[in-house]
Coordinates of C-alpha atoms in Angstrom, one line a residue:
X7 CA 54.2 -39.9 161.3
X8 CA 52.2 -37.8 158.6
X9 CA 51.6 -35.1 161.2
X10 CA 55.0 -35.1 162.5
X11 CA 56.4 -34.7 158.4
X12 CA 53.9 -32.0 157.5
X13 CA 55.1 -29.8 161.0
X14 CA 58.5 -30.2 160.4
X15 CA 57.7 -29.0 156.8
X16 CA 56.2 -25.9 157.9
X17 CA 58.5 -25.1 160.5
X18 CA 61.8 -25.5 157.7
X19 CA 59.8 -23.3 155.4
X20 CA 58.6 -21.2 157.9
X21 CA 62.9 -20.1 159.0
X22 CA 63.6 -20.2 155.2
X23 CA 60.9 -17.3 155.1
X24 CA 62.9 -15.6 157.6
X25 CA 66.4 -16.2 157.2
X26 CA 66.9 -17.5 153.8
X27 CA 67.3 -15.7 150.2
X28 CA 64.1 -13.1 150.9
X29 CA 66.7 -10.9 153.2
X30 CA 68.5 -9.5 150.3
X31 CA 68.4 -5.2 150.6
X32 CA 65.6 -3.4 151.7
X33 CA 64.9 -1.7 148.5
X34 CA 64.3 -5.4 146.6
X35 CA 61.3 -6.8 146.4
X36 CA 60.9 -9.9 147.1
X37 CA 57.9 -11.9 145.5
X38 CA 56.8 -15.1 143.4
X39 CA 56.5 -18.7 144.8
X40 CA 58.4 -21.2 146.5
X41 CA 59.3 -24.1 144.6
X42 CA 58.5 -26.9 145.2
X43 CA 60.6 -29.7 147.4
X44 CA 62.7 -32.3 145.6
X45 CA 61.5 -35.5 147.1
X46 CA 63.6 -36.8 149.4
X47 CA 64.9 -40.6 148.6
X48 CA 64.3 -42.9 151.5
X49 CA 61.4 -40.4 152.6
X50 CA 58.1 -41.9 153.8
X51 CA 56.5 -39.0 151.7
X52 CA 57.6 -39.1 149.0
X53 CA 55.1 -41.9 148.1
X54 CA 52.8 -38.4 147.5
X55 CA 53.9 -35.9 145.7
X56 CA 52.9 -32.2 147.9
X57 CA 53.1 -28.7 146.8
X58 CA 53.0 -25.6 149.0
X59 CA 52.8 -22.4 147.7
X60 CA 53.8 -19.1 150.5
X61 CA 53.4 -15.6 149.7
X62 CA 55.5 -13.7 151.7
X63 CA 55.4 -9.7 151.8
X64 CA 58.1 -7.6 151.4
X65 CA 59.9 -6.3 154.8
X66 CA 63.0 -5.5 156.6
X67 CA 64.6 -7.9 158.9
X68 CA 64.9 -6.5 161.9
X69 CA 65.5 -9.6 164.3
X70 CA 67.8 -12.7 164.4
X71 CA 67.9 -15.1 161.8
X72 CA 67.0 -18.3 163.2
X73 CA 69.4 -21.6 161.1
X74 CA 67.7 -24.5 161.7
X75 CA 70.0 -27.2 163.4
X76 CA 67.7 -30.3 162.2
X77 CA 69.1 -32.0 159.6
X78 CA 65.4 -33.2 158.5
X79 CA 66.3 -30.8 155.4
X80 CA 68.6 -31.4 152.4
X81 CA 72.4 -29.1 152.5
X82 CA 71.4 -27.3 149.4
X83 CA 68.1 -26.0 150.8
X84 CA 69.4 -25.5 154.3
X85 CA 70.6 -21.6 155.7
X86 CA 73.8 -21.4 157.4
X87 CA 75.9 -19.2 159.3
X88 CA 77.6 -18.9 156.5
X89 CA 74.6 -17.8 154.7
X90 CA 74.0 -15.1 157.1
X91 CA 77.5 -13.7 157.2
X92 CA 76.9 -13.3 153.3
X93 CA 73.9 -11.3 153.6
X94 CA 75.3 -9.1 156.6
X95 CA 78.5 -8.7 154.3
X96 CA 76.7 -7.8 151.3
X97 CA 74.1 -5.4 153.6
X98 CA 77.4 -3.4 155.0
X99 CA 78.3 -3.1 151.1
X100 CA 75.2 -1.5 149.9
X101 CA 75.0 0.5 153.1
X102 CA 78.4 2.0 152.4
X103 CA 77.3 2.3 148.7
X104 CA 74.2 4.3 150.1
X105 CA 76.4 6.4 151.7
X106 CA 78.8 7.2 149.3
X107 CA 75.9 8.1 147.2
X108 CA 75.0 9.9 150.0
X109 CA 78.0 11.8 150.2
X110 CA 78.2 12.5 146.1
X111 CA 74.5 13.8 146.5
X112 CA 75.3 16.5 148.9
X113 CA 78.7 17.2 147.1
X114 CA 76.7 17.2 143.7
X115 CA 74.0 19.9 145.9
X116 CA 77.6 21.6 147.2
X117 CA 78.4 21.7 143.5
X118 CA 75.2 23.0 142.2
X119 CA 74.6 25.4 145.2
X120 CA 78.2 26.8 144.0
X121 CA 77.3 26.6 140.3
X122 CA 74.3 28.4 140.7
X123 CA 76.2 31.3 143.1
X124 CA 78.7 31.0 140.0
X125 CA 75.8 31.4 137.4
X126 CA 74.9 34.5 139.8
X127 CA 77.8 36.1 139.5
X128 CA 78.1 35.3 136.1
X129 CA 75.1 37.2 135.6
X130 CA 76.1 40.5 137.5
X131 CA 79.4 40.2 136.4
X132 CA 77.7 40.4 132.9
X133 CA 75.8 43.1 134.2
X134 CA 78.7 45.7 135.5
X135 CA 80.8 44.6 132.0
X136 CA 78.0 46.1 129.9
X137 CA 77.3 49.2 132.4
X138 CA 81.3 49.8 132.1
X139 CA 81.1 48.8 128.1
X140 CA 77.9 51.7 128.1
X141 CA 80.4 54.0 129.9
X142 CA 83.3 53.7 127.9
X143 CA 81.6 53.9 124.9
X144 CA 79.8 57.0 126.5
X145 CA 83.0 58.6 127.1
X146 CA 85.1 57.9 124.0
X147 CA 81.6 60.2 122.3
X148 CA 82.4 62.5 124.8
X149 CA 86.2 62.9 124.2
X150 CA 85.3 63.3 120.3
X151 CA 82.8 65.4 120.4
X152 CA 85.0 67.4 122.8
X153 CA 88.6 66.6 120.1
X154 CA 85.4 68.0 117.9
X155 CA 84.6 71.2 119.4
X156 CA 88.3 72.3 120.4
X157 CA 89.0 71.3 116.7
X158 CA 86.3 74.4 116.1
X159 CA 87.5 76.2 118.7
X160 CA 91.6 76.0 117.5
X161 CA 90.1 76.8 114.3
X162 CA 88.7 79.7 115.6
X163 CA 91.3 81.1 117.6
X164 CA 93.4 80.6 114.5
X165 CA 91.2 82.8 112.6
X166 CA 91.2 85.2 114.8
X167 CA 94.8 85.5 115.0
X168 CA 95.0 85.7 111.5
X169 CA 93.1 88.2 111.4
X170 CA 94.3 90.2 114.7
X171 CA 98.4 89.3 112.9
X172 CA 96.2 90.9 110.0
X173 CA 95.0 94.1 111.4
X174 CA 98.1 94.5 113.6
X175 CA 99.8 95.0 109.7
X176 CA 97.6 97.0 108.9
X177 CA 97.6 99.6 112.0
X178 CA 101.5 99.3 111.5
X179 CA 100.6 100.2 107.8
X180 CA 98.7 103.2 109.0
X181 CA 101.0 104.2 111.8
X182 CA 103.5 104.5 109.2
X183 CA 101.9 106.3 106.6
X184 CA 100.5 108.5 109.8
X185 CA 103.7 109.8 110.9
X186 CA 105.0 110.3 107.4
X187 CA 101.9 112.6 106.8
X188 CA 102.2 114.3 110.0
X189 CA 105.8 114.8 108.9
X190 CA 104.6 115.9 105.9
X191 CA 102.0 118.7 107.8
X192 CA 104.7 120.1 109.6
X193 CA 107.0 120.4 106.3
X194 CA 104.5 122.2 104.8
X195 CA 103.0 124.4 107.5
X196 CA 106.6 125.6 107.1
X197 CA 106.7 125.7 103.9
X198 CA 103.4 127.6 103.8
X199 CA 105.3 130.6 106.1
X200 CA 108.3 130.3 103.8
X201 CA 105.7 130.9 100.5
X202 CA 103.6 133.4 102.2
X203 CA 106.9 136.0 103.1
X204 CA 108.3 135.3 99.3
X205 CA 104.7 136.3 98.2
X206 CA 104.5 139.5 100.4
X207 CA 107.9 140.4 99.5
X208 CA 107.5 139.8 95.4
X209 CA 103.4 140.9 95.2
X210 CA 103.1 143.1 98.8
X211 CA 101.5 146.0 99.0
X212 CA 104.9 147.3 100.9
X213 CA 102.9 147.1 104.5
X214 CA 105.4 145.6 107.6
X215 CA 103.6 142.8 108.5
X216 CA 105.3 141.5 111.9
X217 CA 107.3 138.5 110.9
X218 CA 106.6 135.3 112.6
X219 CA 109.3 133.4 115.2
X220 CA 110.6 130.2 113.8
X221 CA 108.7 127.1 113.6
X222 CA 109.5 124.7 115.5
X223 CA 110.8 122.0 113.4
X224 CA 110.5 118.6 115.8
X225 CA 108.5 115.6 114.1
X226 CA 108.9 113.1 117.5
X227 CA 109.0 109.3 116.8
X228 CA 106.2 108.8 119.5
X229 CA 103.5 111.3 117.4
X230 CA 100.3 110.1 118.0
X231 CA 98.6 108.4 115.6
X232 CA 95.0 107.3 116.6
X233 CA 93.2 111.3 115.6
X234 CA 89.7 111.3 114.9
X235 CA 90.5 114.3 112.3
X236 CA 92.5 116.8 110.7
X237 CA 90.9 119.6 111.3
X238 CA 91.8 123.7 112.1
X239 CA 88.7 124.7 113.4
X240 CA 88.8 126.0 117.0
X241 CA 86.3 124.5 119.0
X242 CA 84.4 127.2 120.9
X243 CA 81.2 125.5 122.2
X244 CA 81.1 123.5 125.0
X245 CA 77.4 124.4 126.4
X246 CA 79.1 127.6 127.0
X247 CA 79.2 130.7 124.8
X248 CA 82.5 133.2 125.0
X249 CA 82.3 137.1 124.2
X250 CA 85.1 136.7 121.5
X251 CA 86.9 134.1 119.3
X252 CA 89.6 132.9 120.9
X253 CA 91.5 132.5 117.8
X254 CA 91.2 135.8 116.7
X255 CA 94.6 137.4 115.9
X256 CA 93.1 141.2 116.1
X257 CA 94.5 141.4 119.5
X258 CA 94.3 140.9 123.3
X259 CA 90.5 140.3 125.3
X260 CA 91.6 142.0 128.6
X261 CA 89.1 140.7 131.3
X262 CA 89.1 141.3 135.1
X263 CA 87.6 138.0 135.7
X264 CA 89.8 136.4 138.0
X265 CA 89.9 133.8 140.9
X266 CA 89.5 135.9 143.5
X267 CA 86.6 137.5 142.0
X268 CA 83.8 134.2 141.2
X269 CA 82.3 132.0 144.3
X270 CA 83.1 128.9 145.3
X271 CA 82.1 126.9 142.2
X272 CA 80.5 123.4 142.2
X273 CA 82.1 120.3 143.2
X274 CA 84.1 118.8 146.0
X275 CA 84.9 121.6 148.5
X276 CA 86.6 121.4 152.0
X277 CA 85.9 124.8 154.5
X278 CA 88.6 123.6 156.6
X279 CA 91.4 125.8 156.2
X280 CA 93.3 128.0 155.1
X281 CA 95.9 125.7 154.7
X282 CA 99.8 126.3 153.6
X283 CA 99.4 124.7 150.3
X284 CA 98.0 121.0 149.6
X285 CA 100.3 119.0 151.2
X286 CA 99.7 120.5 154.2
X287 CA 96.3 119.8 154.0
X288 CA 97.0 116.1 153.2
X289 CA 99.1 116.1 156.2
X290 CA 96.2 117.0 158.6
X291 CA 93.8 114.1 157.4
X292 CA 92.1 115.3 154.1
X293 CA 93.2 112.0 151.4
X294 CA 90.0 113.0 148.6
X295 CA 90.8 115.1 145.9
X296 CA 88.7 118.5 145.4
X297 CA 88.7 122.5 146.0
X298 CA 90.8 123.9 149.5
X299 CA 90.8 126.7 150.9
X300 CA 95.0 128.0 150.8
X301 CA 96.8 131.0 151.9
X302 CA 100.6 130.7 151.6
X303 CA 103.5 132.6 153.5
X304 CA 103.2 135.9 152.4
X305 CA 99.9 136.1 150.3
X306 CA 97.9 138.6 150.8
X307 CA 94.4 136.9 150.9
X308 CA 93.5 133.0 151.2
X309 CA 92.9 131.6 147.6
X310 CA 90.3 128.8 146.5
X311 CA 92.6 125.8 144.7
X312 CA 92.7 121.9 143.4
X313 CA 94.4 120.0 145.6
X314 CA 95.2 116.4 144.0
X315 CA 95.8 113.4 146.4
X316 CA 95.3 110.9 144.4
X317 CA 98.4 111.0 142.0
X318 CA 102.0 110.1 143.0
X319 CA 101.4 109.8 146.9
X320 CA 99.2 113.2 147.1
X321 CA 99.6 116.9 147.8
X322 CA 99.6 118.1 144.8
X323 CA 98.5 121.8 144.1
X324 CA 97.2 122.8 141.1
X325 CA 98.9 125.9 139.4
X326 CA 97.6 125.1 135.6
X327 CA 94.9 122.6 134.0
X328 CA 93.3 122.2 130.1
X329 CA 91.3 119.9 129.0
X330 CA 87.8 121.4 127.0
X331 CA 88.8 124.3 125.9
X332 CA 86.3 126.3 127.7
X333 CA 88.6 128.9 129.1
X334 CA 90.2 131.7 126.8
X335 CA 93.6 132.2 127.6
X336 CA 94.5 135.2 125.2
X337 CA 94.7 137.8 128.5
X338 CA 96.7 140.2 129.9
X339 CA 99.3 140.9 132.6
X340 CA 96.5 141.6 135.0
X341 CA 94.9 138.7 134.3
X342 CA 98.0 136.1 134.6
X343 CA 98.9 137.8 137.8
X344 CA 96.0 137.4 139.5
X345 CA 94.7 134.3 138.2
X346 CA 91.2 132.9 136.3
X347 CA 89.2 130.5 135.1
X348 CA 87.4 127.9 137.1
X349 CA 88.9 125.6 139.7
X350 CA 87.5 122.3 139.1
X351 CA 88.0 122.8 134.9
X352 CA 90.2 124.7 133.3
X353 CA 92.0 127.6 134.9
X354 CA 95.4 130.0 136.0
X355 CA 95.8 130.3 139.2
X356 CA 97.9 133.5 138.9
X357 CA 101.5 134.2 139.0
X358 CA 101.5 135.8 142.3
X359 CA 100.0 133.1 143.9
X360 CA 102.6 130.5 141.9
X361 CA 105.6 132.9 143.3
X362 CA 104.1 132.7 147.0
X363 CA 103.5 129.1 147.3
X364 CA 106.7 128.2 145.4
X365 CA 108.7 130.4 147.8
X366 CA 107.8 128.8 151.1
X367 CA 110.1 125.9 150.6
X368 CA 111.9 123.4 148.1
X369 CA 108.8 122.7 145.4
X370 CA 109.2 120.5 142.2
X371 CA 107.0 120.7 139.5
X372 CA 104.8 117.5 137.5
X373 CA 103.4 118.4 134.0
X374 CA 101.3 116.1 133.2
X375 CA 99.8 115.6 129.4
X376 CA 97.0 113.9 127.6
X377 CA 96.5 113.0 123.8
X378 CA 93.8 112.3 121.4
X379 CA 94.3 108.6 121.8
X380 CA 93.6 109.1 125.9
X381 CA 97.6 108.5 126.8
X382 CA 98.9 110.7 129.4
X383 CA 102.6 111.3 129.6
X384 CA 104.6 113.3 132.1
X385 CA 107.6 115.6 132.9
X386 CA 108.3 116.1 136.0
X387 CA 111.3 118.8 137.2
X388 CA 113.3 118.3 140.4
X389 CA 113.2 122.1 141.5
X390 CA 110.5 125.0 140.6
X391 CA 109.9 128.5 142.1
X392 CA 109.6 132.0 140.2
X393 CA 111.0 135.1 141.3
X394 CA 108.7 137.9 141.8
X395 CA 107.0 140.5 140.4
X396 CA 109.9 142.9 139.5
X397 CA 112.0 139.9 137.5
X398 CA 108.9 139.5 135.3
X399 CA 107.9 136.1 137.7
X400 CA 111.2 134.8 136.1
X401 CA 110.9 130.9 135.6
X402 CA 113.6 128.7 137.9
X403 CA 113.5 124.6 136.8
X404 CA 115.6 121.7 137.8
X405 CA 116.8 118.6 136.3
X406 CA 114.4 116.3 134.3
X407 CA 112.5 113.4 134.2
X408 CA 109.3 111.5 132.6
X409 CA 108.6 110.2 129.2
X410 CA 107.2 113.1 127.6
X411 CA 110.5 114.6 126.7
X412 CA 112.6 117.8 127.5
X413 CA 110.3 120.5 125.9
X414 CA 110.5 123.2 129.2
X415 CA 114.1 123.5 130.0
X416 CA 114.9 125.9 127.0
X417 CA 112.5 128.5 128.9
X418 CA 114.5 128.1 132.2
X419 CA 115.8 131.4 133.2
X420 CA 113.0 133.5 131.0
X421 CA 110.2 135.7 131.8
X422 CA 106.7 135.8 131.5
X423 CA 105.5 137.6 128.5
X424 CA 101.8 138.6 127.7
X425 CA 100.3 140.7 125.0
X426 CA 100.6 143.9 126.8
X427 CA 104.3 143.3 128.3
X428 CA 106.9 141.6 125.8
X429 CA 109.9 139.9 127.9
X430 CA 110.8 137.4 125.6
X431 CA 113.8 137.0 123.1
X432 CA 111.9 137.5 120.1
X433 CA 112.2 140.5 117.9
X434 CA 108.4 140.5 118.1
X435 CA 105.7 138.8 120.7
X436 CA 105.4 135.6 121.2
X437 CA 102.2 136.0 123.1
X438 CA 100.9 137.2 120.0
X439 CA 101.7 134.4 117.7
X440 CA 101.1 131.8 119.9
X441 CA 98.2 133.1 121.5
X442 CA 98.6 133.2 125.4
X443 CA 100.9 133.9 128.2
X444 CA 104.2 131.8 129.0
X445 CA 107.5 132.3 129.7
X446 CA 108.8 132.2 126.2
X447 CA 112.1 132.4 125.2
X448 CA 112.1 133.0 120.8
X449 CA 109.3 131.8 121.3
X450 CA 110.3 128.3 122.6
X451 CA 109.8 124.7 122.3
X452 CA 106.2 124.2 124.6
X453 CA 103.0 126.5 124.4
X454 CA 100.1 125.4 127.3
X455 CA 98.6 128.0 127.0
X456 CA 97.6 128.7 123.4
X457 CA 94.6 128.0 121.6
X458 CA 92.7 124.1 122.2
X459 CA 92.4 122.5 119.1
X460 CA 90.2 119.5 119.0
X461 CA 91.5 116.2 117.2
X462 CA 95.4 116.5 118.0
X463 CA 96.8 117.6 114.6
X464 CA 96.2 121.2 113.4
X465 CA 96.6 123.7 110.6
X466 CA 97.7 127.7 111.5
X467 CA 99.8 130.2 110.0
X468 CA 101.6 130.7 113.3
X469 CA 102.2 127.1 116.1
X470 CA 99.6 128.4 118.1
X471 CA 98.2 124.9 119.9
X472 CA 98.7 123.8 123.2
X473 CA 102.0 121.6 122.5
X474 CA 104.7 120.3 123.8
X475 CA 107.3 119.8 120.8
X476 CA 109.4 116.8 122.1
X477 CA 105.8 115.1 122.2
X478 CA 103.4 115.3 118.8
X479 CA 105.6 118.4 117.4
X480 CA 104.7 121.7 117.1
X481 CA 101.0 121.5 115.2
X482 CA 100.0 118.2 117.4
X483 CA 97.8 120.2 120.1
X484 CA 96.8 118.0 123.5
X485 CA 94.0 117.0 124.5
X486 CA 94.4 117.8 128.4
X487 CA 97.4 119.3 130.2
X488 CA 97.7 120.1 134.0
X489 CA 100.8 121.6 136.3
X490 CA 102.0 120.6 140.0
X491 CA 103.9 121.6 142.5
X492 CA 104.3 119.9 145.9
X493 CA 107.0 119.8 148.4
X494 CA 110.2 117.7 147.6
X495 CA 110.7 114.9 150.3

């Protein structure tokens, strides 16, 4: 009966092991000792008092739990269905605890994965904010130092307007007193003839000096100003030296040095040829200015002369040029006639040569003029052509036009007078008081062929410069003068 007791016994403790209390969760531990059995009232055994002690280790369950269907066991320590259910209930709760702790983990990784992206971009976005903050900061130096410099720079330019507003005063100024004093010159230059006759008359020594023609008396608006000096001294040197002074007044230096008589002389030369007259020898191909070879309708021989294609369309031919003052134009008839000086400076290319070319069709005529200040002005005529030999090479102009004034059209219709043959108007020669050949009237209002003054503005007894009165007066001499003809259109 003992045995039988202590089996059962083992056997109830044994499916309490398995099924009872110890299958909690599997993350409990389950330890300590079993206490020990109540004695049972009624129970053979209970006569002894027995205590068993079982250790059991900590494990899953994994297999059935077994209830024991004796009822050799009290209720209270007996495992039921009921039991069981428990456990499986309160199993399925912590599982689906575990898994929502699951589930908040790997959101809470989601999270921090995203947080640390986030901190990422935090970080670069920092990054780009300071680069853009270094930029701005780069260029708002920038733009001062720049508001800086054109602060300078509008300072500057103000300065120098100031200053240019100043000197434009001042060169006004000076313009001003200029033109007054030039004014002044010619007042007194004609004043000076005025003294000089009372002087001869009240304190003469009774000779007839030849009386001078009238001054001419035009002080232009448009005088230039810019001279380097006043001066009255002729220039004569020019790395050449002349046989006489040009501005002697003891008479006339006949010379038989004319074109036809000196070689070819340096500079641009064509050997094509002879051609009518420059045009002509535009017209068969040749567009570069320089020396041609010309014979016109009824010349005698061909003639050496400048032909300028490079003013006003071309085919211009070259009757007259000044410009150094190298060539002395105090000559005779013979001389003017036939022509002289040198082709590529300053020269005449002779009246007989003008009459031919001008008589081989309709011919206008350019004068054209430099200053001291390097301005060139121009008159230009609509018609031009002399008659010959017998009418004194008579002078035949057109209407006008230019921006050098009218100074030519009072000799329309007059001869050509030179120291040895007097066809002007003038009780005495012109050619003598103005120094050269021209087709003077008494004398007239233009003189390009008297003496080359250097620096513009002169001093003489007698107007004896190369001017042109409706431009600088009659003591403004020019620097540089040439005369055209070509074939009207």
């Amino acid at each position: 009966m003992k045995m039988s007791s202590w089996i059962l016994c083992v056997l109830l403790c044994l499916s309490m092991c398995v099924g009872g209390d110890l299958a909690l969760s599997r993350d409990q531990k389950v330890s300590g000792a079993r206490r020990r059995r109540a004695p049972v009232p009624g129970d053979d055994s209970s006569q002894k008092e027995c205590s068993y002690t079982f250790l059991v280790p900590e494990q899953k369950i994994t297999g059935p739990i077994c209830a024991t269907q004796g009822s050799s066991l009290p209720d209270k320590d007996r495992v039921t269905r009921m039991d069981v259910a428990d456990v499986r209930e309160l199993l399925s709760k912590q599982r689906r605890e575990m898994d929502m702790l699951r589930l908040l983990v790997d959101v809470d990784g989601n999270m921090v994965n995203e947080m640390k992206l986030l901190r990422k971009e935090s970080r670069n976005m920092n990054s780009r904010v300071t680069q853009l903050y270094m930029q701005l900061l780069h260029e708002i130096i920038r733009k001062r130092d720049n508001s800086l410099e054109l602060a300078q720079l509008e300072a500057r330019v103000l300065n120098a307007t100031a200053e240019a507003l100043r000197l434009s005063a001042r060169y006004r100024e000076l313009e001003a007193r200029f033109s007054t004093l030039a004014g002044v010159v010619n007042n007194q230059s004609v004043l000076i003839g005025v003294l000089e006759e009372r002087c001869l008359q009240v304190y003469g020594n009774h000779r007839h000096e030849p009386v001078g023609p009238p001054l001419v008396q035009v002080v232009p608006e448009n005088i230039p100003v810019s001279v380097p000096r006043l001066t009255n001294e002729i220039q004569r040197d020019h790395g050449r030296a002349f046989p006489r002074d040009r501005g002697s007044r003891a008479g006339p230096s006949p010379t038989g040095s004319t074109l036809e008589g000196q070689g070819p002389s340096q500079g641009n030369f064509s050997s094509d040829g002879p051609f009518r007259d420059c045009f002509q020898a535009m017209q068969a191909g040749h567009t570069t200015s320089g020396m041609f070879l010309l014979k016109p309708d009824g010349g005698e021989r061909p003639l050496q002369a400048w032909c300028e294609h490079e003013l006003d369309n071309g085919g211009w031919t070259v009757i007259h040029r000044r410009k150094d003052g190298s060539v002395n134009f105090f000559r005779n008839w013979e001389s003017y006639t036939k022509g002289f000086g040198n082709i590529d400076g300053e020269h005449w290319l002779g009246l007989e040569n003008i009459y031919h070319l001008g008589h081989q069709g309709d011919y206008r005529l350019m004068v054209e003029m430099e200053d001291w200040t390097e301005k060139k002005v121009y008159a230009e005529y609509s018609s031009f052509h002399l008659e010959p030999e017998s009418q004194s090479y008579r002078l035949r102009l057109g209407t006008y036009q230019g921006n050098a004034g009218d100074s030519l059209s009072s000799h329309n219709g007059k001869q050509f007078t030179t120291l040895d043959r007097d066809k002007d108007n003038f009780s005495g020669n012109c050619a003598h008081f103005h120094k050269g050949g021209w087709w003077y009237n008494a004398c007239g209002q233009t003189n390009l062929n008297g003496v080359w003054y250097s620096g513009g503005v002169y001093r003489s007894k007698f107007q004896d410069g190369i001017f042109w009165a409706d431009y600088g007066g009659g003591y403004y001499s020019m620097k540089a003068v040439r005369m055209m003809i070509r074939p009207i259109d």
